[in-house]
Amino acid sequence: MTPDAAPPAPVLSDGIVSLRPLGEHDVPDITLTAQDPLVARWTTIPTPYAQADAEAFVAERGGGAGPLPTWAITVLPDHRYGGTVDLRPDGSGGAEIGYMLAPWARGAGHAARALRLACAWGFSALRLEVVTWLAYAGNDASLKAARRAGFQVPEHIFRGYAVQRGERRDCWVGTMTPDDLMAAARQTEGRREFLGPDLTRRELDVLRQLARGASNRAIATELGISENTVKNHVRGILEKLQASSRSQAVVSALRLGLVSLPT
Ligand SMILES: CC(C)(COP(=O)(O)OP(=O)(O)OC[C@H]1O[C@@H](n2cnc3c(N)ncnc32)[C@H](O)[C@@H]1OP(=O)(O)O)[C@@H](O)C(=O)NCCC(=O)NCCS
């Protein structure tokens, strides 16, 4: 898929963090975020940054269309703009990911959730084979978020790998494949630090059965519970994944790396 053939970036959510297209109403918050010293230090964002820069950014990237899928990161309870994440496809099955969180959205692991949502969408909708990540060496918060999301990042420092405002910077470089994302999702699930919609353990069991195409009766037999209980779990799953059918729930769950298709 070539970059200019990218489908519109849709709304994505894991129940805690949501990604939605940027809009003009985000301009004041984007401006505040881009003026934050940490953002200036660790990204290529222009400095000084004025409201006109945010307006130009939204004009170019807003609305979810365009070759570089770009989202506002929003967080419960008020869905206020809390950051930006984007994918920059290379047209050959790869894309680089970029992100920043607003100061008011930091410190709760939201970056890792946003990275997973964007990568999962890239793997399914853009058929990406790999997403690459880079940060200037020393950006520990970003490294932690990336590794938590599933990026494989070796300790190696790549000398002068990237340019920031005309100056070469040492970098950490990592990659994520669909398998890495699945493995990370499974690992956090195992640690009961599940990074996804707030599904119960039982709902996850039922969701896995749904991915296998099992009927309510078959699920009830497999899990040793009544068909009525299965129905209740399916209702809960649909609600939490904001899905209107079982198959839509399975598609969402696949995107989020919650389940895999039987081989
Ligand atoms: C990188 C960024 C998106 C991470 O946001 P976040 O998800 O809120 O990250 P957190 O603040 O939860 O930090 C993530 C982890 O790093 C740790 N961390 C934060 N700052 C750290 C530091 N200076 N040194 C070591 N660890 C640090 C946190 O304790 C947390 O770990 P924990 O969850 O185990 O406690 C955010 O800091 C940011 O927007 N930075 C400026 C822009 C930027 O760097 N963008 C990325 C460019 S590659």
CSV table of C-alpha atoms and ligand atoms in Angstrom, one decimal:
chain,number,residue,atom,x,y,z
A,1,MET,CA,0.0,0.0,0.0
A,2,THR,CA,1.4,3.4,-0.9
A,3,PRO,CA,1.2,6.2,1.6
A,4,ASP,CA,-1.3,8.2,-0.4
A,5,ALA,CA,-3.7,5.2,-0.5
A,6,ALA,CA,-4.1,5.2,3.3
A,7,PRO,CA,-7.7,4.8,4.5
A,8,PRO,CA,-9.1,7.5,6.8
A,9,ALA,CA,-7.9,7.2,10.3
A,10,PRO,CA,-10.9,6.1,12.3
A,11,VAL,CA,-11.8,6.5,16.0
A,12,LEU,CA,-10.1,3.8,18.0
A,13,SER,CA,-10.5,3.0,21.7
A,14,ASP,CA,-9.3,0.5,24.3
A,15,GLY,CA,-11.9,1.7,26.8
A,16,ILE,CA,-9.5,4.1,28.6
A,17,VAL,CA,-7.6,5.8,25.9
A,18,SER,CA,-9.3,6.8,22.6
A,19,LEU,CA,-7.8,8.1,19.3
A,20,ARG,CA,-9.8,10.3,17.1
A,21,PRO,CA,-9.1,12.6,14.2
A,22,LEU,CA,-7.7,16.1,15.1
A,23,GLY,CA,-10.0,19.0,14.7
A,24,GLU,CA,-9.8,22.8,14.8
A,25,HIS,CA,-11.1,22.8,18.4
A,26,ASP,CA,-7.8,21.1,19.4
A,27,VAL,CA,-5.6,24.0,18.3
A,28,PRO,CA,-5.3,25.7,21.8
A,29,ASP,CA,-4.4,22.4,23.5
A,30,ILE,CA,-2.0,21.4,20.7
A,31,THR,CA,-0.3,24.8,21.0
A,32,LEU,CA,0.1,24.4,24.8
A,33,THR,CA,1.4,20.9,24.4
A,34,ALA,CA,3.9,21.8,21.7
A,35,GLN,CA,5.2,24.7,23.9
A,36,ASP,CA,6.0,22.3,26.7
A,37,PRO,CA,9.8,22.1,27.3
A,38,LEU,CA,9.8,18.3,27.3
A,39,VAL,CA,8.2,18.2,23.8
A,40,ALA,CA,10.7,20.7,22.5
A,41,ARG,CA,13.5,18.7,24.0
A,42,TRP,CA,12.5,15.3,22.6
A,43,THR,CA,10.8,15.9,19.3
A,44,THR,CA,11.4,17.8,16.1
A,45,ILE,CA,8.5,20.2,16.7
A,46,PRO,CA,9.3,23.8,15.7
A,47,THR,CA,10.5,26.1,18.5
A,48,PRO,CA,9.2,28.6,19.3
A,49,TYR,CA,5.8,27.2,18.5
A,50,ALA,CA,2.8,29.5,17.9
A,51,GLN,CA,-0.9,29.0,17.5
A,52,ALA,CA,-0.5,29.5,13.8
A,53,ASP,CA,1.8,26.4,13.7
A,54,ALA,CA,-1.0,24.3,15.4
A,55,GLU,CA,-3.6,25.7,12.9
A,56,ALA,CA,-1.4,24.7,10.0
A,57,PHE,CA,-0.8,21.3,11.5
A,58,VAL,CA,-4.6,20.7,11.9
A,59,ALA,CA,-5.3,22.0,8.4
A,60,GLU,CA,-2.8,19.4,7.0
A,61,ARG,CA,-3.5,16.5,9.3
A,62,GLY,CA,-6.9,17.0,10.8
A,63,GLY,CA,-10.1,15.2,9.9
A,64,GLY,CA,-8.5,11.7,9.7
A,65,ALA,CA,-7.9,11.8,6.0
A,66,GLY,CA,-4.5,12.2,4.2
A,67,PRO,CA,-1.5,10.0,3.7
A,68,LEU,CA,-0.1,10.3,7.3
A,69,PRO,CA,-2.7,8.9,9.7
A,70,THR,CA,-2.8,11.3,12.7
A,71,TRP,CA,-4.9,11.2,15.8
A,72,ALA,CA,-5.7,13.2,18.9
A,73,ILE,CA,-5.2,11.0,22.0
A,74,THR,CA,-8.0,11.5,24.4
A,75,VAL,CA,-8.6,10.1,27.9
A,76,LEU,CA,-11.6,9.5,30.1
A,77,PRO,CA,-13.4,11.2,31.8
A,78,ASP,CA,-13.7,14.3,29.6
A,79,HIS,CA,-12.1,13.2,26.3
A,80,ARG,CA,-10.1,16.4,26.2
A,81,TYR,CA,-7.1,16.5,23.8
A,82,GLY,CA,-4.3,14.7,25.6
A,83,GLY,CA,-1.7,14.3,22.9
A,84,THR,CA,-1.0,13.4,19.3
A,85,VAL,CA,0.1,10.1,17.7
A,86,ASP,CA,0.8,9.6,14.0
A,87,LEU,CA,2.0,6.9,11.6
A,88,ARG,CA,4.3,7.8,8.7
A,89,PRO,CA,4.0,4.9,6.2
A,90,ASP,CA,7.0,4.3,3.9
A,91,GLY,CA,4.9,2.7,1.2
A,92,SER,CA,6.7,-0.6,1.5
A,93,GLY,CA,5.0,-2.2,4.5
A,94,GLY,CA,6.7,-0.1,7.2
A,95,ALA,CA,5.8,3.1,9.1
A,96,GLU,CA,7.5,5.2,11.7
A,97,ILE,CA,5.4,6.2,14.7
A,98,GLY,CA,5.6,9.6,16.4
A,99,TYR,CA,3.8,10.9,19.5
A,100,MET,CA,3.6,13.4,22.3
A,101,LEU,CA,1.4,13.6,25.3
A,102,ALA,CA,0.1,16.8,26.8
A,103,PRO,CA,1.5,17.5,30.3
A,104,TRP,CA,-2.0,17.0,31.8
A,105,ALA,CA,-2.3,13.5,30.3
A,106,ARG,CA,1.1,12.1,31.4
A,107,GLY,CA,2.1,9.8,34.1
A,108,ALA,CA,-0.6,7.2,33.7
A,109,GLY,CA,0.7,4.9,31.0
A,110,HIS,CA,-1.5,6.4,28.3
A,111,ALA,CA,1.3,6.7,25.7
A,112,ALA,CA,1.7,2.9,25.6
A,113,ARG,CA,-2.1,2.5,25.1
A,114,ALA,CA,-2.1,5.0,22.3
A,115,LEU,CA,0.9,3.3,20.6
A,116,ARG,CA,-0.8,0.0,20.7
A,117,LEU,CA,-4.0,1.3,19.3
A,118,ALA,CA,-2.2,3.1,16.4
A,119,CYS,CA,0.0,0.1,15.6
A,120,ALA,CA,-2.8,-2.4,15.8
A,121,TRP,CA,-4.7,-0.3,13.3
A,122,GLY,CA,-1.7,0.1,11.1
A,123,PHE,CA,-1.1,-3.7,11.1
A,124,SER,CA,-4.7,-4.4,10.1
A,125,ALA,CA,-5.9,-1.5,8.0
A,126,LEU,CA,-2.6,-0.6,6.3
A,127,ARG,CA,-1.3,-4.2,6.3
A,128,LEU,CA,1.9,-2.9,7.8
A,129,GLU,CA,4.5,-5.5,8.5
A,130,VAL,CA,6.5,-3.4,10.9
A,131,VAL,CA,6.3,-0.1,12.8
A,132,THR,CA,9.6,1.6,13.6
A,133,TRP,CA,10.2,3.8,16.7
A,134,LEU,CA,13.0,6.1,17.5
A,135,ALA,CA,13.8,8.4,20.4
A,136,TYR,CA,16.8,10.5,21.2
A,137,ALA,CA,18.9,8.6,23.7
A,138,GLY,CA,18.0,9.5,27.2
A,139,ASN,CA,14.2,9.9,26.7
A,140,ASP,CA,13.5,7.3,29.3
A,141,ALA,CA,9.7,7.9,29.6
A,142,SER,CA,9.4,7.3,25.9
A,143,LEU,CA,11.5,4.2,26.0
A,144,LYS,CA,9.4,2.8,28.8
A,145,ALA,CA,6.2,3.5,26.9
A,146,ALA,CA,7.5,2.0,23.7
A,147,ARG,CA,8.7,-1.2,25.4
A,148,ARG,CA,5.5,-1.5,27.3
A,149,ALA,CA,3.5,-1.2,24.1
A,150,GLY,CA,5.5,-4.0,22.6
A,151,PHE,CA,8.4,-2.4,20.7
A,152,GLN,CA,11.6,-4.3,20.8
A,153,VAL,CA,14.3,-1.8,21.6
A,154,PRO,CA,17.9,-3.0,22.0
A,155,GLU,CA,20.2,-1.2,24.4
A,156,HIS,CA,22.4,0.0,21.6
A,157,ILE,CA,22.7,3.7,21.0
A,158,PHE,CA,22.8,4.6,17.3
A,159,ARG,CA,25.2,7.5,17.1
A,160,GLY,CA,24.0,10.5,15.1
A,161,TYR,CA,21.1,8.5,13.7
A,162,ALA,CA,18.6,11.4,13.4
A,163,VAL,CA,18.6,15.1,13.0
A,164,GLN,CA,16.8,17.5,15.3
A,165,ARG,CA,16.7,21.1,14.2
A,166,GLY,CA,19.8,20.8,12.2
A,167,GLU,CA,21.8,18.9,14.8
A,168,ARG,CA,22.6,15.1,14.7
A,169,ARG,CA,21.3,13.3,17.7
A,170,ASP,CA,22.1,9.8,19.2
A,171,CYS,CA,19.1,7.6,19.1
A,172,TRP,CA,17.5,4.5,20.5
A,173,VAL,CA,15.8,2.6,17.7
A,174,GLY,CA,13.1,-0.1,17.9
A,175,THR,CA,10.6,-2.1,15.9
A,176,MET,CA,7.2,-3.7,16.5
A,177,THR,CA,5.7,-6.5,14.3
A,178,PRO,CA,2.2,-7.8,14.7
A,179,ASP,CA,3.7,-10.8,16.7
A,180,ASP,CA,5.4,-8.4,19.1
A,181,LEU,CA,2.1,-6.6,19.7
A,182,MET,CA,0.3,-9.9,20.4
A,183,ALA,CA,3.1,-11.1,22.7
A,184,ALA,CA,3.0,-7.8,24.6
A,185,ALA,CA,-0.7,-8.0,24.9
A,186,ARG,CA,-0.5,-11.6,26.2
A,187,GLN,CA,2.2,-10.7,28.7
A,188,THR,CA,0.4,-7.8,30.2
A,189,GLU,CA,-2.7,-9.9,30.4
A,190,GLY,CA,-0.7,-12.5,32.2
A,191,ARG,CA,0.5,-9.9,34.7
A,192,ARG,CA,-3.1,-8.8,35.2
A,193,GLU,CA,-2.0,-5.3,34.0
A,194,PHE,CA,-4.2,-5.7,31.1
A,195,LEU,CA,-3.9,-2.8,28.6
A,196,GLY,CA,-7.2,-3.0,26.9
A,197,PRO,CA,-10.9,-2.5,27.5
A,198,ASP,CA,-11.7,-3.4,31.1
A,199,LEU,CA,-12.7,-7.0,30.3
A,200,THR,CA,-13.0,-9.5,33.1
A,201,ARG,CA,-11.0,-12.8,32.9
A,202,ARG,CA,-14.3,-14.6,32.0
A,203,GLU,CA,-15.2,-12.2,29.3
A,204,LEU,CA,-11.7,-12.7,27.8
A,205,ASP,CA,-12.3,-16.5,27.8
A,206,VAL,CA,-15.6,-16.0,26.0
A,207,LEU,CA,-14.0,-13.5,23.6
A,208,ARG,CA,-11.4,-16.2,22.6
A,209,GLN,CA,-14.2,-18.6,22.0
A,210,LEU,CA,-16.0,-16.1,19.8
A,211,ALA,CA,-12.9,-15.7,17.8
A,212,ARG,CA,-13.0,-19.4,17.1
A,213,GLY,CA,-16.6,-19.0,15.8
A,214,ALA,CA,-18.1,-21.0,18.7
A,215,SER,CA,-21.9,-20.8,19.4
A,216,ASN,CA,-23.2,-19.9,22.8
A,217,ARG,CA,-24.0,-23.5,23.5
A,218,ALA,CA,-20.5,-24.6,22.6
A,219,ILE,CA,-19.0,-21.8,24.7
A,220,ALA,CA,-21.2,-22.8,27.6
A,221,THR,CA,-20.0,-26.4,27.4
A,222,GLU,CA,-16.3,-25.5,26.9
A,223,LEU,CA,-16.3,-23.1,29.9
A,224,GLY,CA,-18.7,-25.1,32.1
A,225,ILE,CA,-21.2,-22.3,32.5
A,226,SER,CA,-24.9,-21.8,31.4
A,227,GLU,CA,-25.9,-20.4,28.1
A,228,ASN,CA,-27.5,-17.5,29.9
A,229,THR,CA,-24.3,-16.6,31.5
A,230,VAL,CA,-22.5,-16.8,28.1
A,231,LYS,CA,-25.2,-14.4,26.8
A,232,ASN,CA,-24.5,-12.0,29.6
A,233,HIS,CA,-20.8,-12.1,29.0
A,234,VAL,CA,-21.3,-11.5,25.3
A,235,ARG,CA,-23.5,-8.5,26.1
A,236,GLY,CA,-20.7,-7.1,28.4
A,237,ILE,CA,-18.1,-7.7,25.7
A,238,LEU,CA,-20.1,-5.9,23.0
A,239,GLU,CA,-20.6,-3.0,25.3
A,240,LYS,CA,-17.0,-2.7,26.3
A,241,LEU,CA,-15.7,-3.0,22.8
A,242,GLN,CA,-18.4,-0.7,21.5
A,243,ALA,CA,-19.4,-3.4,19.0
A,244,SER,CA,-22.8,-4.1,17.6
A,245,SER,CA,-22.3,-7.7,16.7
A,246,ARG,CA,-20.1,-10.7,17.7
A,247,SER,CA,-18.1,-10.5,14.5
A,248,GLN,CA,-17.5,-6.8,15.0
A,249,ALA,CA,-16.3,-7.5,18.6
A,250,VAL,CA,-13.9,-10.1,17.2
A,251,VAL,CA,-12.5,-7.7,14.7
A,252,SER,CA,-12.0,-5.0,17.4
A,253,ALA,CA,-10.4,-7.6,19.7
A,254,LEU,CA,-8.0,-8.7,16.9
A,255,ARG,CA,-7.0,-5.1,16.3
A,256,LEU,CA,-6.3,-4.6,19.9
A,257,GLY,CA,-4.3,-7.8,20.1
A,258,LEU,CA,-6.7,-9.3,22.7
A,259,VAL,CA,-7.2,-12.5,20.7
A,260,SER,CA,-5.7,-14.3,17.8
A,261,LEU,CA,-7.4,-16.3,15.0
A,262,PRO,CA,-7.1,-20.1,15.3
A,263,THR,CA,-4.4,-21.5,13.1
B,1,LIG,C1,7.1,10.2,26.2
B,1,LIG,C2,5.7,10.4,26.7
B,1,LIG,C3,4.8,10.4,25.6
B,1,LIG,C4,5.4,9.3,27.8
B,1,LIG,O1,4.1,9.7,28.3
B,1,LIG,P1,3.4,8.8,29.5
B,1,LIG,O2,2.8,7.6,28.9
B,1,LIG,O3,2.6,9.7,30.3
B,1,LIG,O4,4.7,8.3,30.3
B,1,LIG,P2,4.8,8.2,31.8
B,1,LIG,O5,4.9,9.6,32.4
B,1,LIG,O6,3.7,7.3,32.3
B,1,LIG,O7,6.2,7.5,31.9
B,1,LIG,C5,6.3,6.2,31.4
B,1,LIG,C6,7.3,5.5,32.3
B,1,LIG,O8,8.5,6.1,32.3
B,1,LIG,C7,8.9,6.5,33.6
B,1,LIG,N1,9.6,7.8,33.5
B,1,LIG,C8,9.1,9.0,33.2
B,1,LIG,N2,10.1,9.9,33.2
B,1,LIG,C9,11.2,9.2,33.5
B,1,LIG,C10,12.6,9.6,33.6
B,1,LIG,N3,13.0,10.9,33.4
B,1,LIG,N4,13.5,8.6,33.8
B,1,LIG,C11,13.2,7.4,34.0
B,1,LIG,N5,11.9,6.9,33.9
B,1,LIG,C12,11.0,7.9,33.6
B,1,LIG,C13,7.6,6.6,34.4
B,1,LIG,O9,7.8,6.4,35.8
B,1,LIG,C14,6.8,5.5,33.7
B,1,LIG,O10,7.2,4.3,34.2
B,1,LIG,P3,6.2,3.4,35.2
B,1,LIG,O11,4.9,3.4,34.6
B,1,LIG,O12,6.8,2.1,35.3
B,1,LIG,O13,6.2,4.3,36.5
B,1,LIG,C15,5.6,11.8,27.4
B,1,LIG,O14,6.6,11.9,28.5
B,1,LIG,C16,5.9,13.0,26.4
B,1,LIG,O15,5.0,13.5,25.8
B,1,LIG,N6,7.1,13.5,26.4
B,1,LIG,C17,7.5,14.6,25.5
B,1,LIG,C18,7.4,14.2,24.0
B,1,LIG,C19,8.1,12.9,23.7
B,1,LIG,O16,9.1,12.6,24.3
B,1,LIG,N7,7.6,12.2,22.7
B,1,LIG,C20,8.2,11.0,22.3
B,1,LIG,C21,9.3,11.2,21.3
B,1,LIG,S1,10.1,9.6,20.9
